[in-house]
PDB file of C-alpha atoms in Angstrom:
ATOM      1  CA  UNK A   1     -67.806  62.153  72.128  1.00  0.00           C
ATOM      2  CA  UNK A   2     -70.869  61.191  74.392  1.00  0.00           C
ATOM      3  CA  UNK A   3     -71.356  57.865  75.561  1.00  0.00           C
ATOM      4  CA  UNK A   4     -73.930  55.942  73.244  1.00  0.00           C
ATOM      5  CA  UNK A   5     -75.339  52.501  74.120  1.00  0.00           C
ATOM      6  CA  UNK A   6     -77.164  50.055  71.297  1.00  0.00           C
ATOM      7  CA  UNK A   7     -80.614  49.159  71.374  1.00  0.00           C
ATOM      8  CA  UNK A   8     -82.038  46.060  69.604  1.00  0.00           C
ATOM      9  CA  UNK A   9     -85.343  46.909  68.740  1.00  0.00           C
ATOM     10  CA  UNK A  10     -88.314  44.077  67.781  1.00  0.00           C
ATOM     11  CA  UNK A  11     -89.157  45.008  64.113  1.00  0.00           C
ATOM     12  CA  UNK A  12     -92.313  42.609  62.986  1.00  0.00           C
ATOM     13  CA  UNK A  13     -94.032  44.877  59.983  1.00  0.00           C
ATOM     14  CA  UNK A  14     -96.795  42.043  58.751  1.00  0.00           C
ATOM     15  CA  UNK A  15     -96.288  43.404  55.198  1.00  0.00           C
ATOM     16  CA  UNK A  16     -92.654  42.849  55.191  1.00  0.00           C
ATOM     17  CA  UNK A  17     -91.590  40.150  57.867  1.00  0.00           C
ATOM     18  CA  UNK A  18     -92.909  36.690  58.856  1.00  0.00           C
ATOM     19  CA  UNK A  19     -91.734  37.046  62.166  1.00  0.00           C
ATOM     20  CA  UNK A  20     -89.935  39.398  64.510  1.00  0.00           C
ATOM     21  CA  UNK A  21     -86.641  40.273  63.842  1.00  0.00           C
ATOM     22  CA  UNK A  22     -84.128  42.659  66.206  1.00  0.00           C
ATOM     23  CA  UNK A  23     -82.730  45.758  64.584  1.00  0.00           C
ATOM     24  CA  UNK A  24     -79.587  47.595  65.868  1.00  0.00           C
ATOM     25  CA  UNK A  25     -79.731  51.206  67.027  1.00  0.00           C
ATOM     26  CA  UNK A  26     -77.178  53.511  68.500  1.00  0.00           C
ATOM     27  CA  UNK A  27     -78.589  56.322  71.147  1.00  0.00           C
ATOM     28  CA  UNK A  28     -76.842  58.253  73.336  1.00  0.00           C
ATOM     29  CA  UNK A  29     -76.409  57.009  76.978  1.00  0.00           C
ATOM     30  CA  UNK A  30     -77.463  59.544  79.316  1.00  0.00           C
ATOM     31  CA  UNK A  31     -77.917  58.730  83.148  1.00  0.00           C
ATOM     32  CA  UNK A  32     -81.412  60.140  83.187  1.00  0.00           C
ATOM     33  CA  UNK A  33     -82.692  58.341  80.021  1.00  0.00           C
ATOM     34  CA  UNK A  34     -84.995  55.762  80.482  1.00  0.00           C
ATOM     35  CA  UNK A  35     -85.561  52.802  77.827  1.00  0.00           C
ATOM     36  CA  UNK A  36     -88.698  54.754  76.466  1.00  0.00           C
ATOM     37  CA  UNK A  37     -86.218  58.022  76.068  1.00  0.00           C
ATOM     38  CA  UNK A  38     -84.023  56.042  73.502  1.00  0.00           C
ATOM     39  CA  UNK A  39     -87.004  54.635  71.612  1.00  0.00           C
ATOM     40  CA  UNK A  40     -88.305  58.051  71.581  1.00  0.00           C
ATOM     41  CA  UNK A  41     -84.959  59.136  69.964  1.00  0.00           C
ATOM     42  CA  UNK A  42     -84.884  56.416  67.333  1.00  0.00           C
ATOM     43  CA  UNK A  43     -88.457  57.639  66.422  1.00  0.00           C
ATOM     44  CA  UNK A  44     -87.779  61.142  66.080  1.00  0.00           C
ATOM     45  CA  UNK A  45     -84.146  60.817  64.707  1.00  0.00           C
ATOM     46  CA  UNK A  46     -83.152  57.923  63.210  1.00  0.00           C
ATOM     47  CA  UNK A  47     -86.465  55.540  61.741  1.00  0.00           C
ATOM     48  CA  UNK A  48     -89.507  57.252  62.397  1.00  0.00           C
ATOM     49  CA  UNK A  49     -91.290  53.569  61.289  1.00  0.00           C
ATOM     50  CA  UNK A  50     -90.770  51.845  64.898  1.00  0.00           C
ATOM     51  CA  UNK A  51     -94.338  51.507  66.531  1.00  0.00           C
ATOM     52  CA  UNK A  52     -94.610  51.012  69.973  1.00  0.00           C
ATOM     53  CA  UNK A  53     -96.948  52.755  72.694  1.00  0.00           C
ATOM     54  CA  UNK A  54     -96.164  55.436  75.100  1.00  0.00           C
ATOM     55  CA  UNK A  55     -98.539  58.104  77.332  1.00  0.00           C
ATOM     56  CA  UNK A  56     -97.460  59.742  80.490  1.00  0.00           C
ATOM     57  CA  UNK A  57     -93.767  58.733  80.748  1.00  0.00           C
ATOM     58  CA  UNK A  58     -94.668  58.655  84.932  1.00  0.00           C
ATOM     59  CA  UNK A  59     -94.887  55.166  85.036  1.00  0.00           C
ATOM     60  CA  UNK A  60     -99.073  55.890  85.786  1.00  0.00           C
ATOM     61  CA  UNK A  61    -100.666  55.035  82.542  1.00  0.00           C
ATOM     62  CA  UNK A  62     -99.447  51.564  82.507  1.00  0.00           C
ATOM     63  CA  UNK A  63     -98.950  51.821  78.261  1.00  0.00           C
ATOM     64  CA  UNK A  64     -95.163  51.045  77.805  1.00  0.00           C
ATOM     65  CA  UNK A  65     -94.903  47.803  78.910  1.00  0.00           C
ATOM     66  CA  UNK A  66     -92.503  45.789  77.096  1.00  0.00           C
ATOM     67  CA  UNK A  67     -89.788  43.326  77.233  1.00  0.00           C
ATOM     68  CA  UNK A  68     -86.443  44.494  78.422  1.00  0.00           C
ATOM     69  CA  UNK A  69     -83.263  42.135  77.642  1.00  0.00           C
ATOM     70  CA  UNK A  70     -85.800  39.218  78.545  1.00  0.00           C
ATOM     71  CA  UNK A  71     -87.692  40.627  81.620  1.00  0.00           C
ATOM     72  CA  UNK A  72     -91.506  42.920  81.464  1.00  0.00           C
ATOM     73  CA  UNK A  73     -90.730  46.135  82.335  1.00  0.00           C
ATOM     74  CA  UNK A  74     -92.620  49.733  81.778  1.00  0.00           C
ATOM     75  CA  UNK A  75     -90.398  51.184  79.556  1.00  0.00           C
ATOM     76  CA  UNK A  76     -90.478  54.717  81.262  1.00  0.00           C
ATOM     77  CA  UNK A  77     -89.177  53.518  84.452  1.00  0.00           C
ATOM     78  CA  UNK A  78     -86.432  51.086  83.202  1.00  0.00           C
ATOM     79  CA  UNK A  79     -82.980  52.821  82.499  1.00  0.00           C
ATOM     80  CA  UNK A  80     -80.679  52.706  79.987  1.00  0.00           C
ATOM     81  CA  UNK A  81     -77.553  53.088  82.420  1.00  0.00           C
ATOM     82  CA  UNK A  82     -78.744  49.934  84.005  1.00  0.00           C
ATOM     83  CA  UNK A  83     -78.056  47.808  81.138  1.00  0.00           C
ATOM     84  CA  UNK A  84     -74.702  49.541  80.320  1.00  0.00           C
ATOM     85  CA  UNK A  85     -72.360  48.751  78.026  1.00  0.00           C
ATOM     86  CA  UNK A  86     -75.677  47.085  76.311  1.00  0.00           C
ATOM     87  CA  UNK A  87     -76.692  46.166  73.825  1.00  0.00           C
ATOM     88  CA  UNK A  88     -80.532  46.968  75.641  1.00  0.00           C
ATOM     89  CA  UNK A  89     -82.841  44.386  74.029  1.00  0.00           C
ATOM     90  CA  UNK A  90     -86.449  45.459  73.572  1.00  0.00           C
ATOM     91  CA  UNK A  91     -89.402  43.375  72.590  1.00  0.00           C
ATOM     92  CA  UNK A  92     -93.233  43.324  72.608  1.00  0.00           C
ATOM     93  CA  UNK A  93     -94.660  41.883  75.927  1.00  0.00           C
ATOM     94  CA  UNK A  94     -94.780  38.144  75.743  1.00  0.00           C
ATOM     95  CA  UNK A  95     -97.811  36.006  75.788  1.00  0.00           C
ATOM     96  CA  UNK A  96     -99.627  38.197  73.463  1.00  0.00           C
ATOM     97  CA  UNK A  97    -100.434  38.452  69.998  1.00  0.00           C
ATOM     98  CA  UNK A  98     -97.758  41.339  68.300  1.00  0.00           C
ATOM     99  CA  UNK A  99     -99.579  43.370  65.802  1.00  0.00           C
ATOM    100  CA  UNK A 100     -96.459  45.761  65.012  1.00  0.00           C
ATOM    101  CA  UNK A 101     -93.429  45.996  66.232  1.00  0.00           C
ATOM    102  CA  UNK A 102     -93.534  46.463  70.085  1.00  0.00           C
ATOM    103  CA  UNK A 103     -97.405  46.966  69.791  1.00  0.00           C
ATOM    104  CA  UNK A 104     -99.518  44.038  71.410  1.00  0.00           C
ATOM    105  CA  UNK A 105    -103.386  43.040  70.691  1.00  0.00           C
ATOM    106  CA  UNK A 106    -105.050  43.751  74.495  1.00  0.00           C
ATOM    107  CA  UNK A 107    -108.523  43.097  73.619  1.00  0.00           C
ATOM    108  CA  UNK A 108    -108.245  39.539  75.324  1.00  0.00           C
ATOM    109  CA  UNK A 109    -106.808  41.085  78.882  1.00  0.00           C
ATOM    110  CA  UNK A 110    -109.688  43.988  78.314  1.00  0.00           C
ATOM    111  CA  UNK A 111    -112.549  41.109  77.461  1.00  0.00           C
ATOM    112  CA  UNK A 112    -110.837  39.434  80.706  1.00  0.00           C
ATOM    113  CA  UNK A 113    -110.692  42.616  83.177  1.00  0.00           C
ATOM    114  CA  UNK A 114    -114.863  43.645  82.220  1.00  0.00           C
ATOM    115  CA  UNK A 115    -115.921  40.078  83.312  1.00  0.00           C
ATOM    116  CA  UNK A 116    -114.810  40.570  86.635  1.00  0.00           C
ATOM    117  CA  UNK A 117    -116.814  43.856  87.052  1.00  0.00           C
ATOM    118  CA  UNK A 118    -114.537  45.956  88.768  1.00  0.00           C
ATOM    119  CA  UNK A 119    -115.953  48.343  89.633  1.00  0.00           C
ATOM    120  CA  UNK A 120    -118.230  49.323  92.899  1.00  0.00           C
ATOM    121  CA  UNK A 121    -121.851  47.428  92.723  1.00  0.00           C
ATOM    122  CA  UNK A 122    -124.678  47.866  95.210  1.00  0.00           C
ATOM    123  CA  UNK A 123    -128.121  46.911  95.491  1.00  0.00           C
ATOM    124  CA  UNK A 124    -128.880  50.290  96.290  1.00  0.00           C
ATOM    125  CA  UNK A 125    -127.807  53.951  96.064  1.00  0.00           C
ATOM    126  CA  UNK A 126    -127.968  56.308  98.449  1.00  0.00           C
ATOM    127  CA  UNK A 127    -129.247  59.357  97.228  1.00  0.00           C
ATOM    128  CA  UNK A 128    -126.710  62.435  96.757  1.00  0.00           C
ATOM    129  CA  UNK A 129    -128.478  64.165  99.916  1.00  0.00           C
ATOM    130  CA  UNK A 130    -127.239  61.432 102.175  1.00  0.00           C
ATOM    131  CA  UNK A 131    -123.744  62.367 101.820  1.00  0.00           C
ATOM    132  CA  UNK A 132    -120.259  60.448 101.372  1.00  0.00           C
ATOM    133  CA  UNK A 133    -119.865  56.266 102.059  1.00  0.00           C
ATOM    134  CA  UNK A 134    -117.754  56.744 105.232  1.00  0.00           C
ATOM    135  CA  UNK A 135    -114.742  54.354 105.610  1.00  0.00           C
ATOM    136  CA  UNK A 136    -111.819  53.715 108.238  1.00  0.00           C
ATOM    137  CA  UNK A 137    -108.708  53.613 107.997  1.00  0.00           C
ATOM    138  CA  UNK A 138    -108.521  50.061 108.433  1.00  0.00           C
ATOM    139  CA  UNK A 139    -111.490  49.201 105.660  1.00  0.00           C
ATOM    140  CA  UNK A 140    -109.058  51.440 103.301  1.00  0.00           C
ATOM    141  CA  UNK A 141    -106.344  49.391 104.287  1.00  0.00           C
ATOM    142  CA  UNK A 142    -108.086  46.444 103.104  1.00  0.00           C
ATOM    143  CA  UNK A 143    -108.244  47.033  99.119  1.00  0.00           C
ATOM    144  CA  UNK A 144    -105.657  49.710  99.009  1.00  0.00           C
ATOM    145  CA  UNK A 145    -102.761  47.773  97.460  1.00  0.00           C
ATOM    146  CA  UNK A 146    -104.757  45.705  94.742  1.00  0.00           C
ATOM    147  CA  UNK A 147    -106.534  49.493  93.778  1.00  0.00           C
ATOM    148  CA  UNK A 148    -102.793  50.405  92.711  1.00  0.00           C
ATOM    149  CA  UNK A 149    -102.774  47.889  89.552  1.00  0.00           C
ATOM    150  CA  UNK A 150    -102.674  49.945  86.235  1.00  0.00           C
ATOM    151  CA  UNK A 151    -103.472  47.658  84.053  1.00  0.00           C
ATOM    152  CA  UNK A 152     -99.538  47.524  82.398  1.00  0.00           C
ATOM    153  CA  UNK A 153    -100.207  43.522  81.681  1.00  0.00           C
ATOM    154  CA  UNK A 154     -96.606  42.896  83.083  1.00  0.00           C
ATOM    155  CA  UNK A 155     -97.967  40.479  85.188  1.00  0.00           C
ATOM    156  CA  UNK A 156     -99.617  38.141  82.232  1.00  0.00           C
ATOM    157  CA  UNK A 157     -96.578  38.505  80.115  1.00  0.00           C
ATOM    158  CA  UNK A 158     -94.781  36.925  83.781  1.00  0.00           C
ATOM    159  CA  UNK A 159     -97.394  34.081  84.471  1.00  0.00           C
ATOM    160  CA  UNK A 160     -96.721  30.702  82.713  1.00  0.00           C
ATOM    161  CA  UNK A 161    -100.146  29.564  83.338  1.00  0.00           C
ATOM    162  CA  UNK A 162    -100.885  32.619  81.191  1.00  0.00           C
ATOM    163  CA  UNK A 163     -98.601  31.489  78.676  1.00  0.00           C
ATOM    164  CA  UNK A 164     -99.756  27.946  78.185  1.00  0.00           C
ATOM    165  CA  UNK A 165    -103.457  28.711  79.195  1.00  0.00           C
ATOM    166  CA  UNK A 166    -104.911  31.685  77.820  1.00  0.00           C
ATOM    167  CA  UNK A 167    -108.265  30.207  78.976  1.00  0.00           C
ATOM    168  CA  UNK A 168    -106.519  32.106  82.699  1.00  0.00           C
ATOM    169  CA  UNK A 169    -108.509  34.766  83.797  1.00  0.00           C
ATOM    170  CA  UNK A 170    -105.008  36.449  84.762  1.00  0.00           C
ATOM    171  CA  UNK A 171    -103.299  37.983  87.923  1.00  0.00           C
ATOM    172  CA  UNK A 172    -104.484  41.500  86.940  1.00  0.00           C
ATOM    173  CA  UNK A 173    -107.869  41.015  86.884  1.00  0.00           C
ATOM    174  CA  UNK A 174    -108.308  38.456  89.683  1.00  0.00           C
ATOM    175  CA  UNK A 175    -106.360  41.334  91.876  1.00  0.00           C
ATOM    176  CA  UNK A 176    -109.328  43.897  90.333  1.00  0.00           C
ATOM    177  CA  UNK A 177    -111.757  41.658  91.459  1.00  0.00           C
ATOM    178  CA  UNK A 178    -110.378  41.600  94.889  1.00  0.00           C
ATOM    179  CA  UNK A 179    -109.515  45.291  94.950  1.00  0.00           C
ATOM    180  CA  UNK A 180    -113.694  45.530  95.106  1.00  0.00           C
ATOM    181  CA  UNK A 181    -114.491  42.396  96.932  1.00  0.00           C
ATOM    182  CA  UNK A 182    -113.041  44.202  99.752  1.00  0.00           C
ATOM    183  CA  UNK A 183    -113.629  47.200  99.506  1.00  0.00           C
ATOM    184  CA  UNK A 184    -116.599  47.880 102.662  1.00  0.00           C
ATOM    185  CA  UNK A 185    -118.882  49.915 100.113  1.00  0.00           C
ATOM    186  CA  UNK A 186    -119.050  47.187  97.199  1.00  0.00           C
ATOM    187  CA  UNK A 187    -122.237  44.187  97.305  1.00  0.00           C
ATOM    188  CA  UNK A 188    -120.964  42.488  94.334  1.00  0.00           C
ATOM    189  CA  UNK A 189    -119.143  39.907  95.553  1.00  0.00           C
ATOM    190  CA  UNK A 190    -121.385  37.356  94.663  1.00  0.00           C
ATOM    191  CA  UNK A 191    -121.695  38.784  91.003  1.00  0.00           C
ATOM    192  CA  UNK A 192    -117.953  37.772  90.650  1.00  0.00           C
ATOM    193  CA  UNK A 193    -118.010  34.469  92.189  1.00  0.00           C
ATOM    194  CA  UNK A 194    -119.008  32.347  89.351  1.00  0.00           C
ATOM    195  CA  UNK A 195    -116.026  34.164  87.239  1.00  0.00           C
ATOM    196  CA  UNK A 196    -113.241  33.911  89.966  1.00  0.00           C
ATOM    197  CA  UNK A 197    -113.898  30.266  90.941  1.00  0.00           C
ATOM    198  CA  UNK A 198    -114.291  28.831  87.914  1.00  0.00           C
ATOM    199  CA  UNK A 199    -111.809  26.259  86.557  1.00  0.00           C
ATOM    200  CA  UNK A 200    -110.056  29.064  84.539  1.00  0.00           C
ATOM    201  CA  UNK A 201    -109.968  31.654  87.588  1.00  0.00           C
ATOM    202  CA  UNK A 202    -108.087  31.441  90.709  1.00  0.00           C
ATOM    203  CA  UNK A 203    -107.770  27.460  90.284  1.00  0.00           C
ATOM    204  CA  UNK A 204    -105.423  27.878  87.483  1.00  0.00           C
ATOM    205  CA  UNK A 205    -103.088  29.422  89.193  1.00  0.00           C
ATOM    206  CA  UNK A 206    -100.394  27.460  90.229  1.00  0.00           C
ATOM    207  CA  UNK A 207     -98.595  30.015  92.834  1.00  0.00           C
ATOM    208  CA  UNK A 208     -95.055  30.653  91.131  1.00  0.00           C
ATOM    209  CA  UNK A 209     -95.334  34.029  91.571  1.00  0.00           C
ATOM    210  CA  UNK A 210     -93.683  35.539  88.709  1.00  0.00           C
ATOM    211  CA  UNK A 211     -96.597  37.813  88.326  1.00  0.00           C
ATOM    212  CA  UNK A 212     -96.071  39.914  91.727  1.00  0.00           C
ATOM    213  CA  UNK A 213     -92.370  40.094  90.801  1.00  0.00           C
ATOM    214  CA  UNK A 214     -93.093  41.243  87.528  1.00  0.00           C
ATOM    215  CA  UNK A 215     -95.469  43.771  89.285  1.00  0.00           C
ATOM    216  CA  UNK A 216     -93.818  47.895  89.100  1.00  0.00           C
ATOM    217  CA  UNK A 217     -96.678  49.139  91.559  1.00  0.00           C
ATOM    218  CA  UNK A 218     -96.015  46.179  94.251  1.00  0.00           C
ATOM    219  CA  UNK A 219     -99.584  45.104  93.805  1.00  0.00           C
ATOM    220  CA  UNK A 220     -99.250  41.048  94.403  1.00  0.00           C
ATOM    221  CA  UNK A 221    -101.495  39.714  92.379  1.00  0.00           C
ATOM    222  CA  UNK A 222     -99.837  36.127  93.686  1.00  0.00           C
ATOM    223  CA  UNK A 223    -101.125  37.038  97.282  1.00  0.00           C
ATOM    224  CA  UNK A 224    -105.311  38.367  95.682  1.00  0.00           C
ATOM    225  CA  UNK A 225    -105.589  34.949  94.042  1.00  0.00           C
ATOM    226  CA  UNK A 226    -104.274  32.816  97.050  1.00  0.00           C
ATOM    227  CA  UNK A 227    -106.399  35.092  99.477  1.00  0.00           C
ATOM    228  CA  UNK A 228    -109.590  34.440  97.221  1.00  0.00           C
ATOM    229  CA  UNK A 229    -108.956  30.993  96.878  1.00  0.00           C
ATOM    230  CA  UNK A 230    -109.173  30.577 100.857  1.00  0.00           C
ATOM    231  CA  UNK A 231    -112.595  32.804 100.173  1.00  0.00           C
ATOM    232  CA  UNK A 232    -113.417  30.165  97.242  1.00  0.00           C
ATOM    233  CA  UNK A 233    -113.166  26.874  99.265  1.00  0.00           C
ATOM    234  CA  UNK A 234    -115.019  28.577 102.672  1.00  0.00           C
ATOM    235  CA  UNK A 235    -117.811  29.026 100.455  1.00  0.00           C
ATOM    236  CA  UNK A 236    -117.748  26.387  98.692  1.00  0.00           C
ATOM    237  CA  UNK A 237    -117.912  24.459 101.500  1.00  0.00           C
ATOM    238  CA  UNK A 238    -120.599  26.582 103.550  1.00  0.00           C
ATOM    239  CA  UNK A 239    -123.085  25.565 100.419  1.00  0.00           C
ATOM    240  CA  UNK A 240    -122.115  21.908 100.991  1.00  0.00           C
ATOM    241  CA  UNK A 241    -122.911  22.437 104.527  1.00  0.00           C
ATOM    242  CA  UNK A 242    -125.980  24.587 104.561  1.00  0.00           C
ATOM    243  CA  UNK A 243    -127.398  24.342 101.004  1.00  0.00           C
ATOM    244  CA  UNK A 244    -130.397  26.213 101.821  1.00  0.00           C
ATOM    245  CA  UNK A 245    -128.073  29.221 102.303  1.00  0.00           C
ATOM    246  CA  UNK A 246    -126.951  28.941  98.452  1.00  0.00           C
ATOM    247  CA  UNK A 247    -127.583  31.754  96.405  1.00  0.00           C
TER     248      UNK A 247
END
């Protein structure tokens, strides 16, 4: 008889329940199953109703982010073995709307991570002809860790000031906006300004620094938003000092 482990799984069907409620299922315990490899098994064996959302099972696509006997985790990288003799408790991501079961509504983190613009801005291109936007090591070095965020949300379903102030741009997308910012090719620093040091960017942040701990792909979101806040008050202070240099 092979091991088996139980897994509580967040049911919330709108038609049928007013809230979330846990059901009980028993999968086997392997040591190379991951929390995502019994869900998978409940869906294709036991109640093929459970929603939830899955991609590359690599822990790349950032998709399978949910809440693991209380902490965010990416499903696909979280094992079942860890949480032996169980019962494995898994829920939607916190601080988000849940519109089935373990599915969340994104469209506020995806409204949140466009107004940052993150991606590369310049006044001007250089044609194809001109060849490749050199960098050094050290410039790479720069932006490297924020470019590693995938967008999982782990770190919003972490921050309190997320959870009490949805207003908050977020960890995620401040650390986007810094992944460019510093980045030696980018000019669109100043594009992001008003967004990042508004009252409901980097100010919000209070610095507990669940977010970086909550981070799989050791991004530190906590460290982007304390380094732009630095950036923040130097400039704000420079267009005290010399208004005329203002943009």
């Amino acid at each position: 008889m092979e091991d088996r482990i139980t897994m509580q799984v967040a049911r919330y069907r709108p038609d049928r329940e007013a809230a979330p409620v846990l059901q009980s299922y028993e999968v086997p315990l392997r040591k190379e199953w991951t929390v995502l490899d019994g869900l998978n098994h409940i869906k294709d064996y036991l109640d093929g109703t459970v929603s939830y959302r899955w991609s590359c099972r690599m822990g790349i696509c950032g998709s399978c982010g949910m809440t693991v006997n209380g902490d965010p985790q990416l499903s696909c990288a979280t094992f079942l073995t860890d949480y032996a003799p169980g019962p494995v408790r898994v829920e939607p991501l916190r601080n988000f709307p849940v519109i089935r079961d373990l599915v969340i509504e994104i469209s506020d983190f995806m409204h949140k991570l466009t107004e940052v613009k993150p991606w590369l801005i310049r006044e001007e291109h250089r044609p194809l002809e001109g060849g490749e936007y050199l960098q050094t090591p050290s410039e790479m070095d720069d932006y490297q860790k924020y470019s590693m965020c995938i967008n999982c949300m782990l770190c919003y379903s972490a921050c309190p000031v997320y959870a009490l102030e949805p207003e908050f741009l977020g960890p995620a997308a401040i650390a986007l906006a810094q992944r460019y910012n510093l980045d030696s090719r980018d000019e669109g620093a100043a594009d992001r300004r008003d967004v990042l040091a508004s009252a409901d960017g980097v100010w919000s942040c209070t610095f507990v620094g669940e977010c970086t701990t909550a981070c799989p792909k050791g991004v530190d979101p906590a460290g982007a938003i304390q380094r732009y806040k630095l950036t923040a008050a130097t400039q704000a202070l420079r267009d005290f000092l010399m208004p005329w240099r203002a943009r």
